[in-house]
PDB file of C-alpha atoms in Angstrom:
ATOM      1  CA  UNK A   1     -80.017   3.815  -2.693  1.00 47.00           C
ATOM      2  CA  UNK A   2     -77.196   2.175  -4.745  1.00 48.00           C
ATOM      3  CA  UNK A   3     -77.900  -1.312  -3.194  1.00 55.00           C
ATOM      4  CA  UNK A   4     -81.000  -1.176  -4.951  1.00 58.00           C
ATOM      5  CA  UNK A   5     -79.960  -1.096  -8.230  1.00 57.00           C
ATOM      6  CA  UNK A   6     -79.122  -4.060 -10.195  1.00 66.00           C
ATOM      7  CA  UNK A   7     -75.459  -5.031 -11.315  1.00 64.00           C
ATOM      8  CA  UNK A   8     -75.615  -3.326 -14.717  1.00 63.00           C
ATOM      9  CA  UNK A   9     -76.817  -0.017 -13.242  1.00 69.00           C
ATOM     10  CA  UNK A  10     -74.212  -0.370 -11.309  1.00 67.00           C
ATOM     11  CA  UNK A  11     -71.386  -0.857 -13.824  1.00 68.00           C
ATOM     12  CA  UNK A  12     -73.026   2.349 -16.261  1.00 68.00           C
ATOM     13  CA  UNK A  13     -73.068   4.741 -13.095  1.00 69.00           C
ATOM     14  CA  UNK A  14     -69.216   3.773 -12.421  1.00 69.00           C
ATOM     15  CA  UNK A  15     -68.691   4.531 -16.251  1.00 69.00           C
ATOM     16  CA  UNK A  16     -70.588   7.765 -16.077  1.00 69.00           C
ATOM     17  CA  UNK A  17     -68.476   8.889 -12.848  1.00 74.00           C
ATOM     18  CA  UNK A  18     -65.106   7.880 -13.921  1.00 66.00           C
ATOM     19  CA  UNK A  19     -65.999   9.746 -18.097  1.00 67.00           C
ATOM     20  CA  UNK A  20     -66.664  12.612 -16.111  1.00 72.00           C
ATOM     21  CA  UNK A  21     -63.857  12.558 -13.268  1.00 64.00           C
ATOM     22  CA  UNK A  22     -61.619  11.802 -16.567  1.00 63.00           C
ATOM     23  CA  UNK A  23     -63.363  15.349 -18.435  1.00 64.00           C
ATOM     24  CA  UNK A  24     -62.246  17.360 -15.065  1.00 64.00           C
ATOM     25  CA  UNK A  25     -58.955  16.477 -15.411  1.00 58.00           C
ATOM     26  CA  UNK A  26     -58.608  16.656 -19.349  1.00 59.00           C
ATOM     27  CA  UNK A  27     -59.929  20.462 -19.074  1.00 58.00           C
ATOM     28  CA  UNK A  28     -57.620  20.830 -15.597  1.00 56.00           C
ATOM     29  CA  UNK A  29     -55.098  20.353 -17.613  1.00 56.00           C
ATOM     30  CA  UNK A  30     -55.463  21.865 -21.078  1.00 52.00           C
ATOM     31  CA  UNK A  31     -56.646  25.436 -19.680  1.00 54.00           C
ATOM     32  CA  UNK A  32     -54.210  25.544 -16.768  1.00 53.00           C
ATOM     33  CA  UNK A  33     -51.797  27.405 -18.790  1.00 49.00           C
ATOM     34  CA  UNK A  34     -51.136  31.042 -17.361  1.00 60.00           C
ATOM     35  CA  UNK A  35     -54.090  33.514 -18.354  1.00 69.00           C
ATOM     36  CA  UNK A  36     -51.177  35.495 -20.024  1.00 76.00           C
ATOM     37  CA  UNK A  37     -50.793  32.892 -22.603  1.00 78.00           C
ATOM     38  CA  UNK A  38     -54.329  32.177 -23.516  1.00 78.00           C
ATOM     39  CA  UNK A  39     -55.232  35.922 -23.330  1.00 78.00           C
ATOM     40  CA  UNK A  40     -52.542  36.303 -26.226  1.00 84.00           C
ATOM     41  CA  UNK A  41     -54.005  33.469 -28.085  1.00 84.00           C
ATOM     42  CA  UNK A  42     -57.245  35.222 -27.878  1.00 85.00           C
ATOM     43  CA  UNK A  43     -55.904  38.463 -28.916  1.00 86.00           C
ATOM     44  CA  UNK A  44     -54.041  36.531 -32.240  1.00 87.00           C
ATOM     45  CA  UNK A  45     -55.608  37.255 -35.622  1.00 94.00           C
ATOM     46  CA  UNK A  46     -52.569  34.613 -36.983  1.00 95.00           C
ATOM     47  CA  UNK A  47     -51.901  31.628 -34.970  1.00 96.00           C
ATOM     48  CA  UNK A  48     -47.910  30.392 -34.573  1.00 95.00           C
ATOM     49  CA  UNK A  49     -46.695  27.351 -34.044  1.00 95.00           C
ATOM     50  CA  UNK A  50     -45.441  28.181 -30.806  1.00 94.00           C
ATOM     51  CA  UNK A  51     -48.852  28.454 -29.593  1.00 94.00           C
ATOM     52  CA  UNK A  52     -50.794  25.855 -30.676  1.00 95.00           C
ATOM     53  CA  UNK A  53     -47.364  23.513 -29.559  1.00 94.00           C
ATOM     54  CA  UNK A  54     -47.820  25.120 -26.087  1.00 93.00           C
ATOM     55  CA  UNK A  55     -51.796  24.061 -25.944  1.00 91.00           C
ATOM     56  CA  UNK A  56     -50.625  20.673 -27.246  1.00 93.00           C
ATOM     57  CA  UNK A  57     -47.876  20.172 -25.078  1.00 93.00           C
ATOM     58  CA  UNK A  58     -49.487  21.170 -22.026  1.00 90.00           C
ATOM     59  CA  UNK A  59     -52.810  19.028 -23.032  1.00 88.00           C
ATOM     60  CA  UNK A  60     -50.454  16.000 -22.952  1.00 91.00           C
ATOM     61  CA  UNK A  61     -48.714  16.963 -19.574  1.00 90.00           C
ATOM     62  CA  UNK A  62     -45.318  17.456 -21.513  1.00 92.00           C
ATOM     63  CA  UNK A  63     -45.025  20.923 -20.302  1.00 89.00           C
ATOM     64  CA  UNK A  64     -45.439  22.923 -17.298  1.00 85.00           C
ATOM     65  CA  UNK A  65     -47.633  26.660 -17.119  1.00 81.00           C
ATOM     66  CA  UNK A  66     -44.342  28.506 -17.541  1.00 83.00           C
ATOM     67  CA  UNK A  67     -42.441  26.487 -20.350  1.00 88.00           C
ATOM     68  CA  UNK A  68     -41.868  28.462 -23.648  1.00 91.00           C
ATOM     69  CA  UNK A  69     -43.325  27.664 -26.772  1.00 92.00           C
ATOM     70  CA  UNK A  70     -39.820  26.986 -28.164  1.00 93.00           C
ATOM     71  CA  UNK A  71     -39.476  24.708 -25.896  1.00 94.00           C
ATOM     72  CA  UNK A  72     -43.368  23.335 -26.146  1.00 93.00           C
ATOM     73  CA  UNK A  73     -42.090  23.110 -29.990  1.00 95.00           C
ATOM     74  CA  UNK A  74     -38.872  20.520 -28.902  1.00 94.00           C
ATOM     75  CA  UNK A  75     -41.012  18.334 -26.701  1.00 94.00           C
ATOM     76  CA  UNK A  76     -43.806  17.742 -29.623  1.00 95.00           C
ATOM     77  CA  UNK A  77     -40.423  17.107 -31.900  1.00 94.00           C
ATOM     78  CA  UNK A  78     -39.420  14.745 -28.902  1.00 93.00           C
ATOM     79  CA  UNK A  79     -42.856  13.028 -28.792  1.00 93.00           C
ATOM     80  CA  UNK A  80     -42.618  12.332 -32.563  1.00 91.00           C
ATOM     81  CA  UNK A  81     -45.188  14.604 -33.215  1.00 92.00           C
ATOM     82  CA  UNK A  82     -43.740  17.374 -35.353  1.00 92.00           C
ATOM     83  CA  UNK A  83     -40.751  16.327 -37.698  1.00 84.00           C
ATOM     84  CA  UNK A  84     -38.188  19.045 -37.412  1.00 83.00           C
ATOM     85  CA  UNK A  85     -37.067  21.977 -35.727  1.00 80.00           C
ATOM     86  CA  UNK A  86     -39.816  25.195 -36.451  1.00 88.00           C
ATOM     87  CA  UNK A  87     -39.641  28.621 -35.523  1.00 91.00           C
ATOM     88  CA  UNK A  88     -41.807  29.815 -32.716  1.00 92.00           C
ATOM     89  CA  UNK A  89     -42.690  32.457 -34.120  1.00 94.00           C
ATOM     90  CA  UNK A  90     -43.967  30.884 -38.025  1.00 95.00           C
ATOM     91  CA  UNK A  91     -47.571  30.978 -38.839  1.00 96.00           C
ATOM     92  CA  UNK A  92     -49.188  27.771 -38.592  1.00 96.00           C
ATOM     93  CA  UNK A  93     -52.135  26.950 -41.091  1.00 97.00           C
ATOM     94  CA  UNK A  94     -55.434  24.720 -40.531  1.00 97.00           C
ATOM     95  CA  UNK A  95     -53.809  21.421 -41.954  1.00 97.00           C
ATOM     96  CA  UNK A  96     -50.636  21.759 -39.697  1.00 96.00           C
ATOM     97  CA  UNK A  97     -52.868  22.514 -37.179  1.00 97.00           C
ATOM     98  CA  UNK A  98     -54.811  19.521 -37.355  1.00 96.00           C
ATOM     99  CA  UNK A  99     -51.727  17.731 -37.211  1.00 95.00           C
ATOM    100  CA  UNK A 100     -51.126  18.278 -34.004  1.00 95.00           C
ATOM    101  CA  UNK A 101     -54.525  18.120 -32.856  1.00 95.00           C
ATOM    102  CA  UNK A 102     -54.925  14.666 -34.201  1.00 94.00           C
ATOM    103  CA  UNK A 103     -51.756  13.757 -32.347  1.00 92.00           C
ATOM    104  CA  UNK A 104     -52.875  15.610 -28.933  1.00 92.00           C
ATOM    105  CA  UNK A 105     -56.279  13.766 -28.980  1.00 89.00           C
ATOM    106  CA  UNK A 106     -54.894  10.434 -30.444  1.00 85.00           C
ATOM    107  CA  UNK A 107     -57.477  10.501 -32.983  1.00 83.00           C
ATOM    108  CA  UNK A 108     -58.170   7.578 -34.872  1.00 77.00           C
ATOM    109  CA  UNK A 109     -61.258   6.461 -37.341  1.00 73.00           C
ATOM    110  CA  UNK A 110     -59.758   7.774 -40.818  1.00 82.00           C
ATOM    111  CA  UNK A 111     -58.602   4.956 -42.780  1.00 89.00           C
ATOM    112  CA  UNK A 112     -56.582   7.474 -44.855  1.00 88.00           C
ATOM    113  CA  UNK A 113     -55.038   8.777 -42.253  1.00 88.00           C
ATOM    114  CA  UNK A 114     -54.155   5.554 -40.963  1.00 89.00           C
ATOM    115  CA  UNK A 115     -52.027   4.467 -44.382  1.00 91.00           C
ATOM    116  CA  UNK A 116     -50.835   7.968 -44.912  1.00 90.00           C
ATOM    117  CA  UNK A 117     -50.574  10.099 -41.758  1.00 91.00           C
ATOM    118  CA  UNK A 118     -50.321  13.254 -42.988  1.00 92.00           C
ATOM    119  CA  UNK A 119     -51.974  16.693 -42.047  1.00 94.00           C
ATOM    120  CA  UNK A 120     -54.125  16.891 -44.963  1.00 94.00           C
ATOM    121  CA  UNK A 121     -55.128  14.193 -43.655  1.00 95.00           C
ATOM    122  CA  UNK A 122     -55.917  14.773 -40.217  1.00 95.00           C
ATOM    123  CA  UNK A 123     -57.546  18.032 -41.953  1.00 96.00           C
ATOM    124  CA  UNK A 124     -59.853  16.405 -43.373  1.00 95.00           C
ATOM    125  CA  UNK A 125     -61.031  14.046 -40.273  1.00 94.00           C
ATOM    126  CA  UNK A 126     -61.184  16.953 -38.214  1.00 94.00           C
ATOM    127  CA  UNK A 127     -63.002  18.949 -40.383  1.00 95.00           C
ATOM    128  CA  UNK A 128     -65.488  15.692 -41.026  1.00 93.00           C
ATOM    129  CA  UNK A 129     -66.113  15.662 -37.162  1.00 92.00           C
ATOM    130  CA  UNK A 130     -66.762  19.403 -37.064  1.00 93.00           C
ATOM    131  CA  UNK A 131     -63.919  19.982 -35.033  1.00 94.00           C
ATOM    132  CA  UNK A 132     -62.621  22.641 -37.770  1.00 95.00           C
ATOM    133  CA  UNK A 133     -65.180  24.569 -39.255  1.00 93.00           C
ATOM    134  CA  UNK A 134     -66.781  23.864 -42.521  1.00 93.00           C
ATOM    135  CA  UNK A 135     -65.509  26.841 -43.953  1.00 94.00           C
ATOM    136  CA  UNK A 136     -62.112  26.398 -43.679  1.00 95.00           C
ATOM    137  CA  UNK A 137     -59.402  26.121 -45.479  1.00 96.00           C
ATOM    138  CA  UNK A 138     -56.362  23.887 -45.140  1.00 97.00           C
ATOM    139  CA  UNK A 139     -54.051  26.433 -46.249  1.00 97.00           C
ATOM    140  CA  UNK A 140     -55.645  29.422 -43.956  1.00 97.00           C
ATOM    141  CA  UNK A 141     -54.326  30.747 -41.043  1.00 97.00           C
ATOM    142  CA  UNK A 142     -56.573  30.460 -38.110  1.00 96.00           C
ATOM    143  CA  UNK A 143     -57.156  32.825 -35.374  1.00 95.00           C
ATOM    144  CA  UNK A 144     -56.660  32.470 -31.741  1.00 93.00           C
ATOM    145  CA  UNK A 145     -59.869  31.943 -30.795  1.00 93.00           C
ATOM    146  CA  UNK A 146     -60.390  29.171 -33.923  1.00 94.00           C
ATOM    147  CA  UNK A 147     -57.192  27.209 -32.129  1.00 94.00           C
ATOM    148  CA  UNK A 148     -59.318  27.561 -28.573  1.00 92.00           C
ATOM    149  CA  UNK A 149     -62.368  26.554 -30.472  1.00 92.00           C
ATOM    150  CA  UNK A 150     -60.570  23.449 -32.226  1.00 94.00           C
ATOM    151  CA  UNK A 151     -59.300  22.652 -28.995  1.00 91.00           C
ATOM    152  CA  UNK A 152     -62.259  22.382 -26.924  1.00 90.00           C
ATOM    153  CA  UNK A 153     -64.117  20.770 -29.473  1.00 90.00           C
ATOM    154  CA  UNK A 154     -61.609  17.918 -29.632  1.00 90.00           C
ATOM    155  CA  UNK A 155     -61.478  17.440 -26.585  1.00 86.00           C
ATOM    156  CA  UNK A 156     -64.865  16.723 -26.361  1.00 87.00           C
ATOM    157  CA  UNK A 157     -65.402  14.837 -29.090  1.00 86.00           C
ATOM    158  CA  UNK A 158     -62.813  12.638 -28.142  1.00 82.00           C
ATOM    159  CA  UNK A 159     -63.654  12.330 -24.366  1.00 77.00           C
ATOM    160  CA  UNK A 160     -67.462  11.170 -25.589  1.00 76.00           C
ATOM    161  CA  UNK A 161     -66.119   9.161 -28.034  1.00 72.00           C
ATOM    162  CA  UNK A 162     -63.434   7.215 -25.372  1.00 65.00           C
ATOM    163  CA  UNK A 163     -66.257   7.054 -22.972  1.00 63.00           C
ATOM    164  CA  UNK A 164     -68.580   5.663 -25.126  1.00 60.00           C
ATOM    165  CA  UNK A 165     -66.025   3.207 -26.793  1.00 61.00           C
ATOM    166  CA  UNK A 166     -65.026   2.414 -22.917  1.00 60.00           C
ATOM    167  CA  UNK A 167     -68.395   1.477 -22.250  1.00 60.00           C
ATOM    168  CA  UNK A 168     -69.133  -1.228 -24.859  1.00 57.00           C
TER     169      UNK A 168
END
């Protein structure tokens, strides 16, 4: 059947194969953390840092199923993605949030975020791509489910957008 089709059907159904072979393995790896973990993040009504480090860190295969989220927290710090040492435990709002999302998904296409990274920033791109809701606020505390929302959103958006951009 495939020697049938002509060279440039060819190339789009290897692009279509290996965007969604790559989609497996993003969501293989960002929700094969420990049902423990995400069942807490579920449960949150205020989101920590630790958390949303974990997601991130385990999204970018710096951290294993049973690493803490102190020590998700060090290997973002190592990765250059968060700037200093913060509790675990601390509430983490929308913007700071964003932050890290940004830096999980290596988002680009904000030319203000570009000349002054920042997670108001990031914010704001995120919230432009409706990866964060409308509604939010910068300064707000999300819930767990919001932070599994964000998540699975980015991912997404990004994996479409990577395929696409990997197809031109």
């Amino acid at each position: 059947m495939i020697q049938n089709c002509n060279k440039g059907t060819k190339v789009v159904m290897k692009k279509v194969i290996m965007f969604i072979s790559v989609q497996i393995l993003f969501c293989l790896a960002a929700f094969s953390q420990s049902a423990d973990k995400v069942s807490q993040l579920i449960q949150s009504q205020k989101v920590t840092y630790g958390q949303v480090s974990y997601l991130s860190a385990v999204s970018l295969g710096l951290a294993q199923n049973d690493s803490t989220e102190a020590e998700a927290i060090d290997l973002l710090r190592r990765a250059g993605i968060l700037s200093n040492d913060i509790p675990a435990q601390k509430e983490i709002n929308y913007a700071n949030t964003a932050w890290i999302l940004v830096n999980t998904f290596k988002a680009n296409g904000s030319l203000w975020l570009k000349m002054f990274p920042s997670p108001r920033y990031a914010f704001k791109l995120l919230k432009a791509q409706g990866i964060i809701s409308s509604a939010a606020d910068p300064h707000q505390i999300p819930t767990g489910r919001d932070i599994l929302n964000m998540f699975t959103d980015g991912m997404s958006f990004y994996q479409q957008k990577n395929a696409h951009n990997n197809m031109e």
